[in-house]
Tab-separated table of C-alpha atoms and ligand atoms in Angstrom:
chain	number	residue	atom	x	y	z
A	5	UNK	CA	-15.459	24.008	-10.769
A	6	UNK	CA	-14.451	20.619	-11.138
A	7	UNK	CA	-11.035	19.019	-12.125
A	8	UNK	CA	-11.332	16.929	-15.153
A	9	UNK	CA	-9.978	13.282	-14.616
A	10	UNK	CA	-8.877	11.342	-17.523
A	11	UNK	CA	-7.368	7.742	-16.225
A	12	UNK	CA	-5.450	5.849	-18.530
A	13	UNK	CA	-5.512	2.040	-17.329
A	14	UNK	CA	-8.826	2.454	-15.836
A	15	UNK	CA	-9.774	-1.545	-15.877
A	16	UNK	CA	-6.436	-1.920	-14.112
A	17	UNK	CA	-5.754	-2.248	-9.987
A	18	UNK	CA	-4.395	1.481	-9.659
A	19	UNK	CA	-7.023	2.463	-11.864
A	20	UNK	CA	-9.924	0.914	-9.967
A	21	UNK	CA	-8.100	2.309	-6.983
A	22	UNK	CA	-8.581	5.729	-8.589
A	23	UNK	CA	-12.186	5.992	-9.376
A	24	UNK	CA	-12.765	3.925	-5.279
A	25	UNK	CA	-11.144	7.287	-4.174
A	26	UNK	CA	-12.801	9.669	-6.810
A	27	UNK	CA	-16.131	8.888	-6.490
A	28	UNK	CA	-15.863	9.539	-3.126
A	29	UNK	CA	-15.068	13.279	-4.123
A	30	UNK	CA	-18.118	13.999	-6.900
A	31	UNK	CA	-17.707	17.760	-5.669
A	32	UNK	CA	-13.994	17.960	-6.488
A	33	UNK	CA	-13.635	15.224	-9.768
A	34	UNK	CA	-15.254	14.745	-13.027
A	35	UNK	CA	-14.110	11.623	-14.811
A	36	UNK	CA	-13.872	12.845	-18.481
A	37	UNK	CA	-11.863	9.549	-19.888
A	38	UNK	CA	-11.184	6.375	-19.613
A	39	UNK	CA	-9.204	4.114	-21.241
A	40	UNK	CA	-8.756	0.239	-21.331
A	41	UNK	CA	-7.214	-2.661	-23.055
A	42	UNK	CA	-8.933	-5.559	-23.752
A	43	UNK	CA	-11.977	-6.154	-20.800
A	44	UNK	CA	-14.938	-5.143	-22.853
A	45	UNK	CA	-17.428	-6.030	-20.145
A	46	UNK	CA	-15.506	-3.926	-16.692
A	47	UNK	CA	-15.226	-1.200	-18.862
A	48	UNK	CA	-19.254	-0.965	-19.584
A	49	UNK	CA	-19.538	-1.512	-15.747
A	50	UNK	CA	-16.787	1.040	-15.154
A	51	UNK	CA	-19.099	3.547	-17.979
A	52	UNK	CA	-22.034	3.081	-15.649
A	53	UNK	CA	-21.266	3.970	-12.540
A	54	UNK	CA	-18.390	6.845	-14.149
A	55	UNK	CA	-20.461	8.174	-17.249
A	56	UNK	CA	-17.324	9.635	-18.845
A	57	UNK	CA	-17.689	11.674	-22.023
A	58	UNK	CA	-14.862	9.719	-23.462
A	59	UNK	CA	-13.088	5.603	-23.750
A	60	UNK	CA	-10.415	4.259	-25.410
A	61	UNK	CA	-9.720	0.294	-26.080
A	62	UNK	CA	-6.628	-0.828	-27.433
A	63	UNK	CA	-8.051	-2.819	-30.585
A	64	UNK	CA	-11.081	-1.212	-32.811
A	65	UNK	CA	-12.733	-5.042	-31.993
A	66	UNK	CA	-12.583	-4.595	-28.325
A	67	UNK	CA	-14.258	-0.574	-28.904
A	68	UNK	CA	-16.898	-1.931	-31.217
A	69	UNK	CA	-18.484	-4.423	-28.852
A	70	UNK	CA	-18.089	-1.953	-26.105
A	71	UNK	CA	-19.875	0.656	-28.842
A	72	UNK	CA	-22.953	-2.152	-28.819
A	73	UNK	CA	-22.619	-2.627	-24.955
A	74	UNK	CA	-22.732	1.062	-24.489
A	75	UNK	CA	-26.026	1.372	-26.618
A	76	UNK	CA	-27.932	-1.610	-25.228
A	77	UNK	CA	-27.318	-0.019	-21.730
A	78	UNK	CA	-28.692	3.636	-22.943
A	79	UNK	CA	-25.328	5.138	-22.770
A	80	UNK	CA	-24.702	5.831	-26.548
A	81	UNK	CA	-23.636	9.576	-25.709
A	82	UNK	CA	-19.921	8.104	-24.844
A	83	UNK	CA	-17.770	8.457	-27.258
A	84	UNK	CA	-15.426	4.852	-27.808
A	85	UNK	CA	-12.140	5.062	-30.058
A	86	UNK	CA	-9.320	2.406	-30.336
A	87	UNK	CA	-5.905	2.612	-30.671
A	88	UNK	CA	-2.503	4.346	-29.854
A	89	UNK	CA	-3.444	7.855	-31.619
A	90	UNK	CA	-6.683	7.997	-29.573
A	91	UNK	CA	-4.861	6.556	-26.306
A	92	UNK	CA	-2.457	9.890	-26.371
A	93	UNK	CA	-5.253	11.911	-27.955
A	94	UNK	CA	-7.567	11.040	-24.849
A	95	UNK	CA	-4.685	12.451	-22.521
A	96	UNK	CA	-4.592	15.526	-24.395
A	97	UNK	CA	-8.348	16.412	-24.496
A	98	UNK	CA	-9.839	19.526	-23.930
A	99	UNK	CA	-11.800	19.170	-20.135
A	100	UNK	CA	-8.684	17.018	-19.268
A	101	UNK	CA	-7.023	18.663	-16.297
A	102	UNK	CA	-5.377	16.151	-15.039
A	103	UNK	CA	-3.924	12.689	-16.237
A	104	UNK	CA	-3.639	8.863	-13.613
A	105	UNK	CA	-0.955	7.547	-15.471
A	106	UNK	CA	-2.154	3.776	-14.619
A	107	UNK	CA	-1.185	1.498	-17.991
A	108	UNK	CA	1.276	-1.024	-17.415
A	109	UNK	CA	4.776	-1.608	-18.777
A	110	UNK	CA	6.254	0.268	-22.050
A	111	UNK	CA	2.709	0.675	-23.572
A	112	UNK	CA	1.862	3.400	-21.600
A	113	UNK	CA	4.944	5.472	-22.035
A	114	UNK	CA	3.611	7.520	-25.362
A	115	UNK	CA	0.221	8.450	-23.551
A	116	UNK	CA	1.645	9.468	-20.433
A	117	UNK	CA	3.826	11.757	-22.492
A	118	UNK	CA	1.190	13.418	-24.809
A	119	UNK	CA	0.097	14.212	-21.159
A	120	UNK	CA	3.176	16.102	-20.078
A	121	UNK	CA	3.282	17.732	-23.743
A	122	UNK	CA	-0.257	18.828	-22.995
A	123	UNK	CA	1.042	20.242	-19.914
A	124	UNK	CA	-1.502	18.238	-18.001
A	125	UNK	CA	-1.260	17.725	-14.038
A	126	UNK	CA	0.112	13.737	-14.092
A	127	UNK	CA	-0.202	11.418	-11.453
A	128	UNK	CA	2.650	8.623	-12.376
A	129	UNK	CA	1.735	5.234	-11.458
A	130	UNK	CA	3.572	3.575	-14.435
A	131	UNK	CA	7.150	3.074	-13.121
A	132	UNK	CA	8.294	1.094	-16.349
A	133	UNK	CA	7.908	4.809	-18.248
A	134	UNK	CA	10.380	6.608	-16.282
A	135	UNK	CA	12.834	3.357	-16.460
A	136	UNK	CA	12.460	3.227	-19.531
A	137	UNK	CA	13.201	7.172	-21.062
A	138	UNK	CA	14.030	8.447	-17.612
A	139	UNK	CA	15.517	11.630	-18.853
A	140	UNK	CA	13.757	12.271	-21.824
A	141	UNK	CA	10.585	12.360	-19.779
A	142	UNK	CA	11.934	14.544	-16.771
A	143	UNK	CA	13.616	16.954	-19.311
A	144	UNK	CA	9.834	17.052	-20.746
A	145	UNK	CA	8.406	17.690	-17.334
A	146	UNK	CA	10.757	20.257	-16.529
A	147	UNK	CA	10.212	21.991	-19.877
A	148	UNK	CA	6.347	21.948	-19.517
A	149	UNK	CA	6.553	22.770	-15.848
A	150	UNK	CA	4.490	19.532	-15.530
A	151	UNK	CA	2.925	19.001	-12.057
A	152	UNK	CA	4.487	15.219	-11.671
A	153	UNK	CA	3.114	13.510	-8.531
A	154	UNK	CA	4.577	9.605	-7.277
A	155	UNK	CA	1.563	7.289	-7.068
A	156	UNK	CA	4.142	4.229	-6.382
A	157	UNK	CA	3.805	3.685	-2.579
A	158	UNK	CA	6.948	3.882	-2.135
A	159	UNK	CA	7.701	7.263	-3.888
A	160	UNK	CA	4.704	8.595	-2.237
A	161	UNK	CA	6.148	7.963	0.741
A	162	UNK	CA	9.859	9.521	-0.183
A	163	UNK	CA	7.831	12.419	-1.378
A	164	UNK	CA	5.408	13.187	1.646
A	165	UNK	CA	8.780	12.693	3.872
A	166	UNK	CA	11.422	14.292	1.519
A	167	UNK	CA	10.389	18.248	1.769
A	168	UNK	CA	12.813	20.181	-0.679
A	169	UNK	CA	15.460	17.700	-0.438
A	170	UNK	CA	17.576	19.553	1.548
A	171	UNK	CA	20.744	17.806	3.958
A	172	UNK	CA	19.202	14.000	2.487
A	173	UNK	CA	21.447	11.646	3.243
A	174	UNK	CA	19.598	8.408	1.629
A	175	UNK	CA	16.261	7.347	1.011
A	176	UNK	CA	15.390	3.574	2.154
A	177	UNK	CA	12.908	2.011	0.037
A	178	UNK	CA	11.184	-0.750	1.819
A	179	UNK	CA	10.051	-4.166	0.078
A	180	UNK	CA	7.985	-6.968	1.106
A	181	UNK	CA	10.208	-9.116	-0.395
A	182	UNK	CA	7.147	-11.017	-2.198
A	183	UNK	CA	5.477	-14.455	-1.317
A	184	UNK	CA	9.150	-16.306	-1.890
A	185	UNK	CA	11.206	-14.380	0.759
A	186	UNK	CA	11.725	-17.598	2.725
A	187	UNK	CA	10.476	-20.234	0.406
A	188	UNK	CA	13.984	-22.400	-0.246
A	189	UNK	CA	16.038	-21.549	-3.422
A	190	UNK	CA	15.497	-24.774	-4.857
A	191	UNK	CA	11.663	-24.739	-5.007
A	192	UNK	CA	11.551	-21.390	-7.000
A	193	UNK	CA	12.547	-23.509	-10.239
A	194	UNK	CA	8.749	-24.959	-10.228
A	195	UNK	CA	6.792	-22.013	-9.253
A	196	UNK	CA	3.158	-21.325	-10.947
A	197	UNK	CA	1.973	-17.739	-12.060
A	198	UNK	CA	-0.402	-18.267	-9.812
A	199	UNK	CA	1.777	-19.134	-6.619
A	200	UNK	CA	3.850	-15.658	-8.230
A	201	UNK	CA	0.738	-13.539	-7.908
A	202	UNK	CA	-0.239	-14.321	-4.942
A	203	UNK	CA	1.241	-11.165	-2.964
A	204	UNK	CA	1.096	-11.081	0.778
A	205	UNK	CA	0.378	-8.051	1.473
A	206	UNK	CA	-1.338	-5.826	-2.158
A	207	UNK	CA	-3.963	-7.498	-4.596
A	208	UNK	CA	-2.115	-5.704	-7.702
A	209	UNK	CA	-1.802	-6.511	-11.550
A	210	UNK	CA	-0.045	-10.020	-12.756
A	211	UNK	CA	3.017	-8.171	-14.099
A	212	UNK	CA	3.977	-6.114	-10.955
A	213	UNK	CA	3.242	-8.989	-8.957
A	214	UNK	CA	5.354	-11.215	-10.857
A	215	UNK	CA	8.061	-7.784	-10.637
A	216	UNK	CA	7.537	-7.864	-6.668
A	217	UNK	CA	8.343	-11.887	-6.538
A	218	UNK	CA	11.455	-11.496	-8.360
A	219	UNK	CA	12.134	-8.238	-6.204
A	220	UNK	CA	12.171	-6.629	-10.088
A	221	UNK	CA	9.778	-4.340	-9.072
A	222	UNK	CA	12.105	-3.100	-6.008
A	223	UNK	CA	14.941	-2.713	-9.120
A	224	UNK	CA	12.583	-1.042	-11.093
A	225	UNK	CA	11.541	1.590	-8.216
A	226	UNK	CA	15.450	2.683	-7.325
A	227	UNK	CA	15.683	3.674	-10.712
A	228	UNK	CA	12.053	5.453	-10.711
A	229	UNK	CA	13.198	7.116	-7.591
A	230	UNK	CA	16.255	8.003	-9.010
A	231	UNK	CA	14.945	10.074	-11.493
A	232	UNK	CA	12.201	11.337	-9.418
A	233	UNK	CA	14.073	12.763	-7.055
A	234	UNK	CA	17.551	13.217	-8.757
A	235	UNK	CA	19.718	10.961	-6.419
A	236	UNK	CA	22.569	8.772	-7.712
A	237	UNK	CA	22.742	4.799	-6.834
A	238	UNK	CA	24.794	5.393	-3.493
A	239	UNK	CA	22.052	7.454	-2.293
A	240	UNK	CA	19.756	4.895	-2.685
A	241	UNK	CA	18.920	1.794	-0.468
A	242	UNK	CA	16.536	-1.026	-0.047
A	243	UNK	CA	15.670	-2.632	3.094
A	244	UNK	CA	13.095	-5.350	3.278
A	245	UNK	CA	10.245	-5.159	5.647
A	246	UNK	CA	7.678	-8.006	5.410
A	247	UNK	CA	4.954	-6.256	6.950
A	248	UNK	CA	4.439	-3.265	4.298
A	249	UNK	CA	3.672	-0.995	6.847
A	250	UNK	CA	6.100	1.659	6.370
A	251	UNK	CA	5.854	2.525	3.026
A	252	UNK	CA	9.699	4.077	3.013
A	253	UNK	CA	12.126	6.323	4.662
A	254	UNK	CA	13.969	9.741	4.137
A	255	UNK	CA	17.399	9.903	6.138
A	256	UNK	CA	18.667	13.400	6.812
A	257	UNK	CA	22.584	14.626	7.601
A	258	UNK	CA	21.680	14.700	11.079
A	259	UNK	CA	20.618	11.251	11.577
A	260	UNK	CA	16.772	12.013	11.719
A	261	UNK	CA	15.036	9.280	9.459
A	262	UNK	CA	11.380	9.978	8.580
A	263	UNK	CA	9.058	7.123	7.955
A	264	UNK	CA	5.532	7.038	6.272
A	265	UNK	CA	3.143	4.352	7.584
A	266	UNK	CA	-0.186	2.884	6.694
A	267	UNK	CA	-1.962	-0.119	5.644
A	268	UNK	CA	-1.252	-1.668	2.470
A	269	UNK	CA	-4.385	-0.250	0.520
A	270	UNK	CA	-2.694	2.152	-2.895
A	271	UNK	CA	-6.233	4.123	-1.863
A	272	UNK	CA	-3.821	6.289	0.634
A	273	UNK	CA	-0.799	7.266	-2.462
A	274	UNK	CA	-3.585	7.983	-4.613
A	275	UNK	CA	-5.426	10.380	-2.668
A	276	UNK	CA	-2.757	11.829	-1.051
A	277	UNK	CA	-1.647	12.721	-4.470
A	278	UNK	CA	-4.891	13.771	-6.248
A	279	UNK	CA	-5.806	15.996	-2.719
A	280	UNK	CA	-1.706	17.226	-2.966
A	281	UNK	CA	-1.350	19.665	-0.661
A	282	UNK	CA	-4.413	19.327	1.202
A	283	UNK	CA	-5.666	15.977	2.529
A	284	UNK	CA	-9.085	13.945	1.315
A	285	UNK	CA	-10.439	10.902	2.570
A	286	UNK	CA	-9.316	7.895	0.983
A	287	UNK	CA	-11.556	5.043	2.864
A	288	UNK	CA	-8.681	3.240	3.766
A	289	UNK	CA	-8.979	2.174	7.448
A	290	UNK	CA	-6.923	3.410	10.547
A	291	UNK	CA	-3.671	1.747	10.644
A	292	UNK	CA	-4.019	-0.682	14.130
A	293	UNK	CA	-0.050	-0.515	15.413
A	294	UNK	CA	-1.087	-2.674	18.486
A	295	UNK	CA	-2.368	-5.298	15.552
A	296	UNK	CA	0.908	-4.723	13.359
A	297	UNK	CA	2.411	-5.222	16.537
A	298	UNK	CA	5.942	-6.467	15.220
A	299	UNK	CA	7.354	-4.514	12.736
A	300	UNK	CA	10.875	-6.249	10.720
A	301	UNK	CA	13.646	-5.539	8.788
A	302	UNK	CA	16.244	-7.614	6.674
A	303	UNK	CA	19.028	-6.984	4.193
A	304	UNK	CA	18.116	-8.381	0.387
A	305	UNK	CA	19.462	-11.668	-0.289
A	306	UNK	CA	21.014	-10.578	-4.134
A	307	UNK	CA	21.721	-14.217	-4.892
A	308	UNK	CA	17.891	-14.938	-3.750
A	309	UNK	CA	16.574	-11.389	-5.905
A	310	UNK	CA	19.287	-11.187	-8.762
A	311	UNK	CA	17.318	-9.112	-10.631
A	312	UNK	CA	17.411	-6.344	-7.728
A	313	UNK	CA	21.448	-6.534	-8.502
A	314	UNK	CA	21.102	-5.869	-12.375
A	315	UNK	CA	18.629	-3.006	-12.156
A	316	UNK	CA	21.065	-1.405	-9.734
A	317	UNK	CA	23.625	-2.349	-12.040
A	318	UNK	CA	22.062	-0.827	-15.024
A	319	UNK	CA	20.989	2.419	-13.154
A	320	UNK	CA	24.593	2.265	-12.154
A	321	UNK	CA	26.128	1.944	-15.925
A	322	UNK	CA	23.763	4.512	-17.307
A	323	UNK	CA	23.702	4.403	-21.301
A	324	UNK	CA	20.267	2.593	-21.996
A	325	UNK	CA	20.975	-0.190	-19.818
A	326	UNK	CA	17.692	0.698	-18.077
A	327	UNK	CA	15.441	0.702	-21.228
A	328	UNK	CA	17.024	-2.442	-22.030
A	329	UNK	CA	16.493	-4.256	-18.415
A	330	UNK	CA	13.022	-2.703	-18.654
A	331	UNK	CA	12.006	-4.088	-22.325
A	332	UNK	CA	14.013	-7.808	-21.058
A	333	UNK	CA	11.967	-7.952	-18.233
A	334	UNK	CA	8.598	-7.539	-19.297
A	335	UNK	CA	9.473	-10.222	-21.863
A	336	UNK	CA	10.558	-12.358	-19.913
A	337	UNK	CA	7.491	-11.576	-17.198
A	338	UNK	CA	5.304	-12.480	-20.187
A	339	UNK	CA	6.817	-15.552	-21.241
A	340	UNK	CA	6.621	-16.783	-17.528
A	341	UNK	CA	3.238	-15.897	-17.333
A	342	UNK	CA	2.593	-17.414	-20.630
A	343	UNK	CA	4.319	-21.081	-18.838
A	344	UNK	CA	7.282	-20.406	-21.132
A	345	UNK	CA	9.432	-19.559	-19.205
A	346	UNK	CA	10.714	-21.409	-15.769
A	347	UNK	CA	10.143	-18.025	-12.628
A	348	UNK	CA	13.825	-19.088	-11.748
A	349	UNK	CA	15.128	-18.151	-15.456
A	350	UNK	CA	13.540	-14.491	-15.383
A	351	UNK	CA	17.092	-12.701	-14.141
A	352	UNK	CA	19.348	-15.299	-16.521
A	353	UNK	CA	17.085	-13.543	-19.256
A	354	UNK	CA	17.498	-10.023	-18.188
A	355	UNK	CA	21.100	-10.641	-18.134
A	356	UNK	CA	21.982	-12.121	-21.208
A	357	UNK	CA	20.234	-9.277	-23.047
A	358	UNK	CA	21.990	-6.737	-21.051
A	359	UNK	CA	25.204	-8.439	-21.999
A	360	UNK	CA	24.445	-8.563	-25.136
A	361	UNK	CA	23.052	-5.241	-25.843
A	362	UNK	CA	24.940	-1.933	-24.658
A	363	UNK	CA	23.494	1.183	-26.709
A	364	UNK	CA	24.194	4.654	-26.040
A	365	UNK	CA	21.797	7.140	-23.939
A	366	UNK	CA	19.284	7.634	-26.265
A	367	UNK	CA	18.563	11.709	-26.590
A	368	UNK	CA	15.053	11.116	-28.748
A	369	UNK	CA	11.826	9.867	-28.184
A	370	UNK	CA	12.151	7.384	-31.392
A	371	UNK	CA	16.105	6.519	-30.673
A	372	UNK	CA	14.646	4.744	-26.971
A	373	UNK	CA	11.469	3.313	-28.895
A	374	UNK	CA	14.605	1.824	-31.036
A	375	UNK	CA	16.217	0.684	-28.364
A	376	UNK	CA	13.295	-0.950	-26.374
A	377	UNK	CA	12.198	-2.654	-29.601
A	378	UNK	CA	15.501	-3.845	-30.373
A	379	UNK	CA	16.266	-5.357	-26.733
A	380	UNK	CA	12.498	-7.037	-27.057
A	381	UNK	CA	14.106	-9.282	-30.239
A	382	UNK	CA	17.317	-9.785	-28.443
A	383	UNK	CA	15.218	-10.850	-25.425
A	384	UNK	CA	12.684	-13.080	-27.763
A	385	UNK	CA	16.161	-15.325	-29.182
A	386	UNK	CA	16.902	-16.031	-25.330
A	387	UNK	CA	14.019	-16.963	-24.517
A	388	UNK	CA	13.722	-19.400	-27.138
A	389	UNK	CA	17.436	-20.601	-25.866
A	390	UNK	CA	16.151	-20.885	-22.037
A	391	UNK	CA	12.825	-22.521	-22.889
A	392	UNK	CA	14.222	-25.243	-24.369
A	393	UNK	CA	16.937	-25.539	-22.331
A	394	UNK	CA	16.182	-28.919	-19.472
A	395	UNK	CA	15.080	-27.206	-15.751
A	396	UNK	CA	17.592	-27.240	-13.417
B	19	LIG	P1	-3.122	-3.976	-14.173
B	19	LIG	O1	-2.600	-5.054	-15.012
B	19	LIG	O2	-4.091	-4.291	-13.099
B	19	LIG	O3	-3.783	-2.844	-15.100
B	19	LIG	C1	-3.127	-2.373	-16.237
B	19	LIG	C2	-4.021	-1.442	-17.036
B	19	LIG	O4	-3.328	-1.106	-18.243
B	19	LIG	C3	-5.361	-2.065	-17.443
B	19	LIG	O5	-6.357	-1.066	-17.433
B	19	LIG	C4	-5.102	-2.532	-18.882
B	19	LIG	O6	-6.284	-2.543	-19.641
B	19	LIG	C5	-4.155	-1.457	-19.377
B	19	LIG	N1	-3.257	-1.940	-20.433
B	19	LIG	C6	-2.444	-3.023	-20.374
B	19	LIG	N2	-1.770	-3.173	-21.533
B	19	LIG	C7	-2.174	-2.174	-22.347
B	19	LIG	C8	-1.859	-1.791	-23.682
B	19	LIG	N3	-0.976	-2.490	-24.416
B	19	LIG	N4	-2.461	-0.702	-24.187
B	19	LIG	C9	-3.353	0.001	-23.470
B	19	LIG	N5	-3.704	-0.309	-22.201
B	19	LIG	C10	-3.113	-1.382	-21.646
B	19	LIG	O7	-1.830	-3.234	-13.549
B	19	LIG	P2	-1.735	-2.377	-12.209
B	19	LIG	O8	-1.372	-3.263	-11.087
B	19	LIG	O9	-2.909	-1.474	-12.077
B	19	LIG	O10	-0.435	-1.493	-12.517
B	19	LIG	C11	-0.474	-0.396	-13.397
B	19	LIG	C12	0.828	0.379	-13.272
B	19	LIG	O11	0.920	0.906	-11.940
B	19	LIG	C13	2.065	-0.487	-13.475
B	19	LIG	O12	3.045	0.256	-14.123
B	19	LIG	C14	2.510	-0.810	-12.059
B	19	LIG	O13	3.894	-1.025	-11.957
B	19	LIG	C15	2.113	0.461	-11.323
B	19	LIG	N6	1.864	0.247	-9.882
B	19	LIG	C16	0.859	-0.573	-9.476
B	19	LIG	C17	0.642	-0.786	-8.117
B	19	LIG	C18	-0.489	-1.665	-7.635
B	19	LIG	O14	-0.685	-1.779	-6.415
B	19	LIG	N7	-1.253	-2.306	-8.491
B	19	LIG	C19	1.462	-0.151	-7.188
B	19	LIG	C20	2.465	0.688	-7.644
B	19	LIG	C21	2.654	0.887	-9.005
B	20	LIG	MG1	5.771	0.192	-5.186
């Protein structure tokens, strides 16, 4: 029998990633769904080669011309819907076993939990969904007895090295530190989305890119981990290592630390979770230590990577602080992305939504929609503030 694969974000990075891996395992996986946002044309390549029985676009435009697409090509038998009902509906199918969790930012925290409801195996790659409703969504996993599996390399790692937690001292996760790491302060004012998502060491989507240059992707992962793995802050640490070979460390009581290594390819986190407990080939190549050869290790600069210091902050505060750092940062992401926004001005924008904005820990689904919603206006007046203020 195969396992039924539906992969929400399949047009993305990790989701490309995904079906690299899958297709390598036609014995073991059946892709049953896909879904996508906007790329009409990747997604009829992505039908071809996949031949799910089921896609999902975000608009009804985007599914009609892939409905025409589909037809010209001879593949009218699958099925194209549009929207947020058919998003979560597609994660709850019947012939869904399991769910790749691979949509990016807040958009893909309603999907991923019709997934849990469903009590479907899920594979988390979207971070922003746990900062976002950490609890809610752990509480739901719990209560489902949800299979919940770290695709983030990083988590992968803590997870392959963590066994049942027992006598952990801290966990270390490692970061690049992103294509600025040693640039001079003064030149990040003028940087280009472009010169932003151009990682060193992972070809990844614009937004986590943009995340890893402002090291808001590390701030985003302590409080993923946190949650993950139930550790406070002080348990926590991040250590840069420029090389992204070690993919993060587990300390223990007695001073052992355990490391996971390999290249930078997300082919290894995603097939050691989809093969989890037994191992499958990924096609990622052997790692070459003698090629690696020198392997380094820094302290973050906070003044360099504020907006590591306000998601430990807001993990740190608890209340919503998170959903609110989470729904002020993909703003302000956007608006940089959009050339609205100066790269240097991302934190200040964070920041002066957090300040203004201090709700209570939201207990229901709709209470954090409130909440991320609400922080996403806040956000929107600063931005207008920032953008027209003169660059420093
Ligand atoms: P991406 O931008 O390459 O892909 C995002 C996917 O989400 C696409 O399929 C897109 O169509 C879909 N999507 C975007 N907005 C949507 C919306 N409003 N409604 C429905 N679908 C929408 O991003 P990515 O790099 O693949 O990252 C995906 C997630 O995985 C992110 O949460 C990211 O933080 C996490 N992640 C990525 C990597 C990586 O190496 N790329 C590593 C670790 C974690
Ligand atoms: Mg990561």
């Amino acid at each position: 029998m195969t396992r039924g694969i539906c992969i929400l974000g399949a047009t993305g990075s990790i989701g490309k990633s995904t079906l690299d891996v899958l297709s390598r395992h036609p014995e073991t996986f059946r892709v049953v769904a896909l879904t996508g946002n906007q790329r009409v044309q990747e997604m009829l390549e992505l039908c071809k080669i996949h031949q799910p029985e089921q896609v999902v676009m975000a608009s009804p435009e985007a599914a009609q011309q892939l409905q025409v697409l589909l037809r010209d090509a001879g593949l009218k038998q699958i099925r194209v819907e549009s929207g947020p009902e058919a998003l979560a509906g597609v994660a709850r199918m019947d012939g869904v076993d399991e769910v790749m969790a691979a949509i990016v930012g807040a958009a893909g925290l309603l999907p991923t939990l019709a997934a849990v409801e469903a009590g479907k195996k899920v594979y988390l790659a979207n971070k922003e969904c746990l900062v976002m409703a950490g609890k809610l969504f752990m509480d739901r996993v719990r209560a489902r007895n949800v299979v919940l599996l770290p695709i983030d390399s990083e988590h992968n790692a803590v997870f392959q090295c963590f066994a049942d937690g027992r006598g952990v001292r801290r966990i270390l996760l490692t970061a690049s530190g992103g294509p600025f790491r040693t640039w001079p302060l003064e030149r990040l004012e003028g940087v280009t989305p472009d010169q932003a998502c151009a990682h060193p060491n992972w070809v990844m989507g614009r937004k986590i890119s943009v995340d890893s240059a402002t090291m808001m992707n590390k701030g985003l992962e302590v409080i993923e981990a946190h949650w993950l793995f139930q550790l406070p802050a002080e348990q926590i640490d991040v250590v840069i290592h420029p090389q992204s070979i070690i993919h993060s460390m587990v300390e223990y009581v007695d001073g052992s630390v355990l490391a996971q290594l390999g290249n930078p390819d997300m082919r290894t986190p995603i097939a050691h979770a989809l093969a989890y407990p037994e191992r499958i080939e990924s096609g990622v190549s052997s790692l070459d230590l003698a090629r690696a050869a020198d392997l380094q290790f820094e302290q973050p600069d906070l003044q360099r990577f504020p907006c590591l210091a306000l998601a430990f902050a807001a993990l740190r505060s608890g209340g919503a602080a998170a959903t609110v750092l989470n729904a002020a940062n993909e703003v302000a992401v956007q608006a940089f992305l959009d050339e609205q926004l100066p790269f240097a001005r991302i934190a200040a924008l964070v920041e002066d939504t957090l300040a203004e904005l201090q709700p209570a820990a939201p207990d229901e689904l709709d209470a954090v929609l409130a909440i991320d919603h609400e922080a996403r206006v806040v956000a929107g007046r600063h931005l207008r503030r920032h953008a027209a203020a003169p660059s420093a």
